[in-house]
Short mmCIF file of C-alpha atoms and ligand atoms in Angstrom, two decimals:
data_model
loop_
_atom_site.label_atom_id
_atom_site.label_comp_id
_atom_site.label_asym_id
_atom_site.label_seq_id
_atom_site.Cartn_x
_atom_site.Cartn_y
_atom_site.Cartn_z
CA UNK A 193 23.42 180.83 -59.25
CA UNK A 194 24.53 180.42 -62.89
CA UNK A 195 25.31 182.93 -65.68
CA UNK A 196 21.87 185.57 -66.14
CA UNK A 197 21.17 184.97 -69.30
CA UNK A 198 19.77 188.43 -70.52
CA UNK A 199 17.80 190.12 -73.89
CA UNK A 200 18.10 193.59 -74.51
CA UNK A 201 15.39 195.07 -76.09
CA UNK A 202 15.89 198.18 -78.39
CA UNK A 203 19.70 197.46 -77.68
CA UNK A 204 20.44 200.75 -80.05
CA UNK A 205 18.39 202.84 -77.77
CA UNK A 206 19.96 205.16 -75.20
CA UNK A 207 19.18 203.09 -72.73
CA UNK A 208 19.86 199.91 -74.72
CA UNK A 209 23.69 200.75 -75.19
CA UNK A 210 24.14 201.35 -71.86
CA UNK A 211 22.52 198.12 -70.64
CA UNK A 212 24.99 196.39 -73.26
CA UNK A 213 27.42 197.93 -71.73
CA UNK A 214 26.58 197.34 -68.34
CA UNK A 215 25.54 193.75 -69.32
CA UNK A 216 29.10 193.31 -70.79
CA UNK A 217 31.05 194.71 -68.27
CA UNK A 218 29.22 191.92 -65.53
CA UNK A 219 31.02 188.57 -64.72
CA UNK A 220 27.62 187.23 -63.66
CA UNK A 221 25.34 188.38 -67.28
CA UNK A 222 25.57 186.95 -70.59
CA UNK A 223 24.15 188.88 -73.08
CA UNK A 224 22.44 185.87 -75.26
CA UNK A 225 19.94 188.38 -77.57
CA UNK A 226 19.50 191.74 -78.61
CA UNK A 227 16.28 193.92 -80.90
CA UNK A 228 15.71 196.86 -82.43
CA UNK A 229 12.92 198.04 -83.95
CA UNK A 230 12.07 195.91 -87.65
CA UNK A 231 13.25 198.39 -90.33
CA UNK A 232 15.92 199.74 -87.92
CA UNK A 233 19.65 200.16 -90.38
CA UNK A 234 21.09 198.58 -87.48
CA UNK A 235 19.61 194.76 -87.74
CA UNK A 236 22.27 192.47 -88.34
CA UNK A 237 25.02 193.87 -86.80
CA UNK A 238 26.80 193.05 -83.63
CA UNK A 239 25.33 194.57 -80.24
CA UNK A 240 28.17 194.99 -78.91
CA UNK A 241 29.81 196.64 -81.66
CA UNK A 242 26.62 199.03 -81.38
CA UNK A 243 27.26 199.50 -77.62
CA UNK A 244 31.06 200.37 -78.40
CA UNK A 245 32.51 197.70 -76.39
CA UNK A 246 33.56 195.41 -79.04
CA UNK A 247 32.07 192.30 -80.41
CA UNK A 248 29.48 190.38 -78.53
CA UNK A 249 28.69 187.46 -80.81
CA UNK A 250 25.20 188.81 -80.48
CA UNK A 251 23.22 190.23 -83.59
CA UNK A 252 20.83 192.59 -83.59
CA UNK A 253 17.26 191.14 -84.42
CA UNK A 254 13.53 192.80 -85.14
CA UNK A 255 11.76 190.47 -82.93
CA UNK A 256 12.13 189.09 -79.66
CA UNK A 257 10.76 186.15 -81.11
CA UNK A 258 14.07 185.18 -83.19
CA UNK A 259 16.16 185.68 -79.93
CA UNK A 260 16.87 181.91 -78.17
CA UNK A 261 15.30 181.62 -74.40
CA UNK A 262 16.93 183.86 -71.81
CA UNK A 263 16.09 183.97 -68.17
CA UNK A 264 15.12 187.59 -68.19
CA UNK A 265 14.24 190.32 -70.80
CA UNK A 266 15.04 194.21 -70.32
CA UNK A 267 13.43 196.54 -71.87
CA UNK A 268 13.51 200.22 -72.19
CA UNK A 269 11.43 201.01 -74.96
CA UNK A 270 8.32 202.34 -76.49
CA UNK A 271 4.78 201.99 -74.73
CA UNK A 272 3.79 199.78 -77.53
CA UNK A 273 6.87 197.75 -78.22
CA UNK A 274 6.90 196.52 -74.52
CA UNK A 275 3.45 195.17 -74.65
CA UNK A 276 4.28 192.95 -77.52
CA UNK A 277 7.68 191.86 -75.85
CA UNK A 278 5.97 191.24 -72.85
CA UNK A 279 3.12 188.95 -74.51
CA UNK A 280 6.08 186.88 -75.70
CA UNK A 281 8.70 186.88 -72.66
CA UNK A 282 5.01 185.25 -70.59
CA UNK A 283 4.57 182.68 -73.40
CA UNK A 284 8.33 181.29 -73.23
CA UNK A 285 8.48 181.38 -69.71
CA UNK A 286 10.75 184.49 -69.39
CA UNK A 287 11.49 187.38 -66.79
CA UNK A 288 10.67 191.23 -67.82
CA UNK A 289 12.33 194.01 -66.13
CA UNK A 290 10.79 197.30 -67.72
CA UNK A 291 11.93 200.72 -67.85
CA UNK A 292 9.88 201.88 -70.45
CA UNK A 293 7.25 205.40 -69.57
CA UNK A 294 4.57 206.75 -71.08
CA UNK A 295 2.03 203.81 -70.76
CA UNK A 296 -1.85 204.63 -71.62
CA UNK A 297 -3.54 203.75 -68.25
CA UNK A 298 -5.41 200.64 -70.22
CA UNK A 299 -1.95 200.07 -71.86
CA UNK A 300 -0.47 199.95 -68.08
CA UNK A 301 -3.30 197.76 -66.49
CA UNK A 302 -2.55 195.73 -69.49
CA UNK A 303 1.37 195.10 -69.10
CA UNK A 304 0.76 194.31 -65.27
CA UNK A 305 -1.55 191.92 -66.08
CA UNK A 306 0.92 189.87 -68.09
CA UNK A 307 3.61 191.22 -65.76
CA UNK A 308 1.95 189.41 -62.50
CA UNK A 309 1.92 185.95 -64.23
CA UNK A 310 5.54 186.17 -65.21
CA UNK A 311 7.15 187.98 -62.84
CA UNK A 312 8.65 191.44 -63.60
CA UNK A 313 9.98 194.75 -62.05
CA UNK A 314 8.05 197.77 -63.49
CA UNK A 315 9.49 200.89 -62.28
CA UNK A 316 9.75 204.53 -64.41
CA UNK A 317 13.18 204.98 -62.59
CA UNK A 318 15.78 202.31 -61.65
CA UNK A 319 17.99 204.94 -59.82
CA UNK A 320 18.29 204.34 -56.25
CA UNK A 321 18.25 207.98 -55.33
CA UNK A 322 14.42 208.37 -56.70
CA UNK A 323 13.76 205.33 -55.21
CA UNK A 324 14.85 206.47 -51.79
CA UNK A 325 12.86 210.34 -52.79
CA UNK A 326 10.06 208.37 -53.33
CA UNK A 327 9.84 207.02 -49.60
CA UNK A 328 11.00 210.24 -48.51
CA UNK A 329 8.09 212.33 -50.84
CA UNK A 330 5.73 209.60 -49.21
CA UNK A 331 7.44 210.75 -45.29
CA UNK A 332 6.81 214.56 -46.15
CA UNK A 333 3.10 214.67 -47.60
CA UNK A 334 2.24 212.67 -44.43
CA UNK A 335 4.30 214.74 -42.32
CA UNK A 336 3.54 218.41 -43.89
CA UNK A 337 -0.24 218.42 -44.61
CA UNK A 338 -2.57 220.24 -46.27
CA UNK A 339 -0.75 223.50 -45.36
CA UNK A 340 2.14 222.86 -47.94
CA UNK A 341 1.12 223.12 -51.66
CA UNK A 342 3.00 220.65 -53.47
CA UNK A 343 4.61 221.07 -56.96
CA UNK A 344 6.38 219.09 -59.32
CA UNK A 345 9.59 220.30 -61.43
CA UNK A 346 11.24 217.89 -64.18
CA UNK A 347 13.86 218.56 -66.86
CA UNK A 348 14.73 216.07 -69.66
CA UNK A 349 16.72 215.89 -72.54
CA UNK A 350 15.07 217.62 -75.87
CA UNK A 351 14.76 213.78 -77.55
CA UNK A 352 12.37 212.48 -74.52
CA UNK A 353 8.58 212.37 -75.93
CA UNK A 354 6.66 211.68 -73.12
CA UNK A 355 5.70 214.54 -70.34
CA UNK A 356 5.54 214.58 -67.58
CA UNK A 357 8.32 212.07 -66.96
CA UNK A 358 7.36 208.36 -65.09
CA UNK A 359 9.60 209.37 -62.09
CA UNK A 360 7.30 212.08 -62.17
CA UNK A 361 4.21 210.81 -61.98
CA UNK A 362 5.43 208.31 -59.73
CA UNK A 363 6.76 210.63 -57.24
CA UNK A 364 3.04 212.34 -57.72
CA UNK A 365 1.29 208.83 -57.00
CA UNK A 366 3.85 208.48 -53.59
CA UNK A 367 2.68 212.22 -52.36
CA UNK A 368 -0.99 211.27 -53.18
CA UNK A 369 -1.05 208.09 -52.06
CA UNK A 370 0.34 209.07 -48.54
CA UNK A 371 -2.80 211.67 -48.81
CA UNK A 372 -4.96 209.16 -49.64
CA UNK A 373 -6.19 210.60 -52.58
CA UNK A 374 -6.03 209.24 -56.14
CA UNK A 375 -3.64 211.30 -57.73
CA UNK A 376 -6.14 211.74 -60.78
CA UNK A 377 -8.57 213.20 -58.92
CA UNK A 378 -6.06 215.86 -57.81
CA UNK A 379 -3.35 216.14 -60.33
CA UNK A 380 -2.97 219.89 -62.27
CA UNK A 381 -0.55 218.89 -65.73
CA UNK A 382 -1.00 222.56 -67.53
CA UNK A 383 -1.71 226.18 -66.63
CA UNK A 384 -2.30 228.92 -69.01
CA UNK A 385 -4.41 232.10 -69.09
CA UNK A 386 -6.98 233.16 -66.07
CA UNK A 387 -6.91 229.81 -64.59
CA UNK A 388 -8.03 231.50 -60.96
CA UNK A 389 -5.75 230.45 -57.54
CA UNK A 390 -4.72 227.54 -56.92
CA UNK A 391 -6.80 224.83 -55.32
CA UNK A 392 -5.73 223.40 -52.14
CA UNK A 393 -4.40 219.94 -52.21
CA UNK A 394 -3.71 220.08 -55.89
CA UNK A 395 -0.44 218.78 -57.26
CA UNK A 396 1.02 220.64 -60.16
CA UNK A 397 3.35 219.65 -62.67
CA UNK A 398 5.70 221.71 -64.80
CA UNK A 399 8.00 220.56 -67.86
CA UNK A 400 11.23 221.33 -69.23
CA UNK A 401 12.69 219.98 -72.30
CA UNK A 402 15.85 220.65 -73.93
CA UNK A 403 20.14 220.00 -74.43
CA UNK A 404 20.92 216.46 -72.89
CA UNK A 405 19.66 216.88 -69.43
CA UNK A 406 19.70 213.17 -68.17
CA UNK A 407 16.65 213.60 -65.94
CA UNK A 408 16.16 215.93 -63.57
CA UNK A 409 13.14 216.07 -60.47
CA UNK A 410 12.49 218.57 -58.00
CA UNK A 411 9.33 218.10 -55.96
CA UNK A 412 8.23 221.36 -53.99
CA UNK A 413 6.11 221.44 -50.68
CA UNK A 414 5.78 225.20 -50.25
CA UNK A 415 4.07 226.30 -46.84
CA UNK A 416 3.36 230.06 -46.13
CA UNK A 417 6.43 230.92 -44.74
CA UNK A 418 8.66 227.10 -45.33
CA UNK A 419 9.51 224.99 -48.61
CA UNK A 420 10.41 221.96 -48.44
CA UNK A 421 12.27 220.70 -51.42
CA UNK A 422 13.44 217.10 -52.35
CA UNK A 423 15.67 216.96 -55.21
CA UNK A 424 17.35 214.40 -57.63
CA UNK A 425 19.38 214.64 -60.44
CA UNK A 426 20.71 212.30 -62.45
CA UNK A 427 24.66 212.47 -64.38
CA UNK A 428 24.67 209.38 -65.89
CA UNK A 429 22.48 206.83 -67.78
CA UNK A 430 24.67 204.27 -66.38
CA UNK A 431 23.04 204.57 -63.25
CA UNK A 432 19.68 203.41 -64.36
CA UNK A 433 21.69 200.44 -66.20
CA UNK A 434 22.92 199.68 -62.52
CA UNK A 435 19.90 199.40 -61.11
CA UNK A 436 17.92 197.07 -63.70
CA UNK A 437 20.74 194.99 -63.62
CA UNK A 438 20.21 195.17 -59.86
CA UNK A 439 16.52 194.27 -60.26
CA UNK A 440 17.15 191.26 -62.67
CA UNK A 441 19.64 189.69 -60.24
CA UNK A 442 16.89 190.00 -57.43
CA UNK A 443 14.14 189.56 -59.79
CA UNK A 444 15.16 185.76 -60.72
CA UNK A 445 15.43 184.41 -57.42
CA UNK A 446 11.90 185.53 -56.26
CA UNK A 447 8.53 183.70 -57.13
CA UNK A 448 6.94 184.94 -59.90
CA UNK A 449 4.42 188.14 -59.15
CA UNK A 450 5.00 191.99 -60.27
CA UNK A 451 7.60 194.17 -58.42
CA UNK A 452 8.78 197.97 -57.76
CA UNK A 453 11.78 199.21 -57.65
CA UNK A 454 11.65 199.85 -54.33
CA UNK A 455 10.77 196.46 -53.31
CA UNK A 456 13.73 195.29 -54.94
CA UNK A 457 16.01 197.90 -53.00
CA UNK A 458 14.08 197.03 -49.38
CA UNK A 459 12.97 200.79 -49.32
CA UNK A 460 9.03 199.73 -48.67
P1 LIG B 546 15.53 205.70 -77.20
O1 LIG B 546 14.53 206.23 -78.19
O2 LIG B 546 16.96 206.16 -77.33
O3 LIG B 546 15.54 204.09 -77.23
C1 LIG B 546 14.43 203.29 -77.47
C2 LIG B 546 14.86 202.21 -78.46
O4 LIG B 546 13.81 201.26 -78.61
C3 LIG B 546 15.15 202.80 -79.85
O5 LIG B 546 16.44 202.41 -80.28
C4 LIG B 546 14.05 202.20 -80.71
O6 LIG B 546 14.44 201.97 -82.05
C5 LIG B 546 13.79 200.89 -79.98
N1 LIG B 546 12.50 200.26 -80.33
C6 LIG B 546 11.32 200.84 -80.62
N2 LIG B 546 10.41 199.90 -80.96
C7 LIG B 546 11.04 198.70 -80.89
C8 LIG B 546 10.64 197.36 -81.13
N3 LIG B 546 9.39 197.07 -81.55
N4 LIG B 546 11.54 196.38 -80.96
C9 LIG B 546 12.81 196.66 -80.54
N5 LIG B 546 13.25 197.92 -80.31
C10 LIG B 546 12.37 198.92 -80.48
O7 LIG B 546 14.96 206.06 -75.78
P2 LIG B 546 15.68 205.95 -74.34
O8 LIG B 546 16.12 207.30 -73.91
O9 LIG B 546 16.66 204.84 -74.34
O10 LIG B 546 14.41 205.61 -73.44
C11 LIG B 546 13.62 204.46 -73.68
C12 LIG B 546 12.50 204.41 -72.66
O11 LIG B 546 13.05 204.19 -71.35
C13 LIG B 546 11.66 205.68 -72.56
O12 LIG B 546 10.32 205.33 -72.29
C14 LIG B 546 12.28 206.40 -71.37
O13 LIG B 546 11.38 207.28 -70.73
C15 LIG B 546 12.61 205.23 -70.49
N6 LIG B 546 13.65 205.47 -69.49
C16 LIG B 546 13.46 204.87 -68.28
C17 LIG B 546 14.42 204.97 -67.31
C18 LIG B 546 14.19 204.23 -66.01
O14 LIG B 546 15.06 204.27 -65.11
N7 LIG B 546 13.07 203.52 -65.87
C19 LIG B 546 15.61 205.68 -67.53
C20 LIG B 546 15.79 206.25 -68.80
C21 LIG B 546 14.80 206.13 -69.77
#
């Protein structure tokens, strides 16, 4: 196959700079367009100038509109943002790999709509590690049972403003879904006061924000007199990068349709 030609939308974000980077750094990606959000001091300069590996030849623009056809758009984002550049990648034909959390559930249904028609990996976390903890979170609430209450730890950095995290919840959905329950129906986000004992087969969350903790998830199964405790953490941003560059170069050779993560890696 050819050159990928990629966007990067919000390409002064965290994330964005690091898929410049990334982007840069491949023989097999061109970096043909780059956004930030309109107003943003940034518009007009050079991407990779932004990303701090030189000149790109690639300004920044406000909309994905001005950027010329690419085969696939990335985009880690805001909730909002994404549904807009994913209205426009469907209409000109292009791929979406998203990394953006936080969705509404109607803003979610919404983006997989459009996402199913032209074709897309959706996943809160392109690390391979919580991929692979997700299959194994799945292997444990099937193999431990009712008898081991099951928690949910996550630390971010003090600039992330959605809680709990997507890996979260998504590790959540993987432990409910193997208990066939909806993890609505079951899920515990807060506790505070005389909220009584805890009710079996309830999964709790718990939040920590603060410094520049890259993402961190610990999900508990405690038993009476056993824990159980799968664990990620993540070092580096670039890892993420990795892995939606990963999805992009798997993403355009299959037919159109909406993907995980974990498709993408085989881990299903
Ligand atoms: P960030 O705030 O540093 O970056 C987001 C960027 O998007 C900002 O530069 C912002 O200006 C830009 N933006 C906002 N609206 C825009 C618009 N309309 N057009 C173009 N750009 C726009 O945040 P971040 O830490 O890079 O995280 C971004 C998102 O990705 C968050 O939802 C975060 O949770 C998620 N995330 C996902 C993964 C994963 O593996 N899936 C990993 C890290 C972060």
């Amino acid at each position: 196959m050819n050159e990928i030609r990629a966007i990067v939308v919000g390409a002064a974000g965290r994330m964005g700079k690091m898929l410049v980077r990334a982007i840069a750094e491949a023989e097999d990606f061109r970096l043909v367009g780059a956004t930030e959000r309109p107003g943003s001091a940034l518009l007009g300069k050079d991407a990779g100038e932004v990303a701090g590996v030189g000149t790109l030849g690639v300004e920044l623009k406000a909309e994905l509109a001005q950027c010329p056809d690419a085969d696939v758009v990335i985009d880690f984002t805001t909730p909002k943002a994404t549904l807009r550049h994913a209205e426009i990648a469907q209409q000109r034909g292009m791929r979406l790999v998203v990394g953006t959390t936080g969705f509404s559930r109607e803003e979610r249904k919404h983006l997989e709509a459009i996402a199913h028609e032209t074709g897309a990996v959706i996943a809160a976390n392109f690390s391979i590690g919580v991929n692979l903890c997700l299959a194994l979170v799945e292997q444990a609430a099937r193999a431990l049972g009712d008898g081991f209450d099951l928690e949910i730890v996550e630390a971010h950095h003090r600039r992330k403003v959605d809680a709990p995290s997507g890996t979260a919840l998504a590790l959540a959905e993987a432990a409910a879904r193997a208990k066939g329950v909806l993890l609505d129906q079951v899920a515990v986000f807060a506790r505070e006061g005389i909220v009584g004992e805890r009710k079996q087969g309830t999964i709790g969350f718990a939040v920590v924000r603060g410094g520049g903790v890259i993402g961190e998830h610990r999900v508990l199964f405690l038993g009476e007199k056993e824990v159980v405790e799968i664990r990620h953490e993540a070092l580096d941003r670039a890892v993420f990068a990795a892995g939606a560059l990963h999805a992009a170069r798997w993403l355009v050779r299959q037919p159109l349709g909406l993907y995980s993560m974990r498709e993408v890696l085989g881990l299903n």
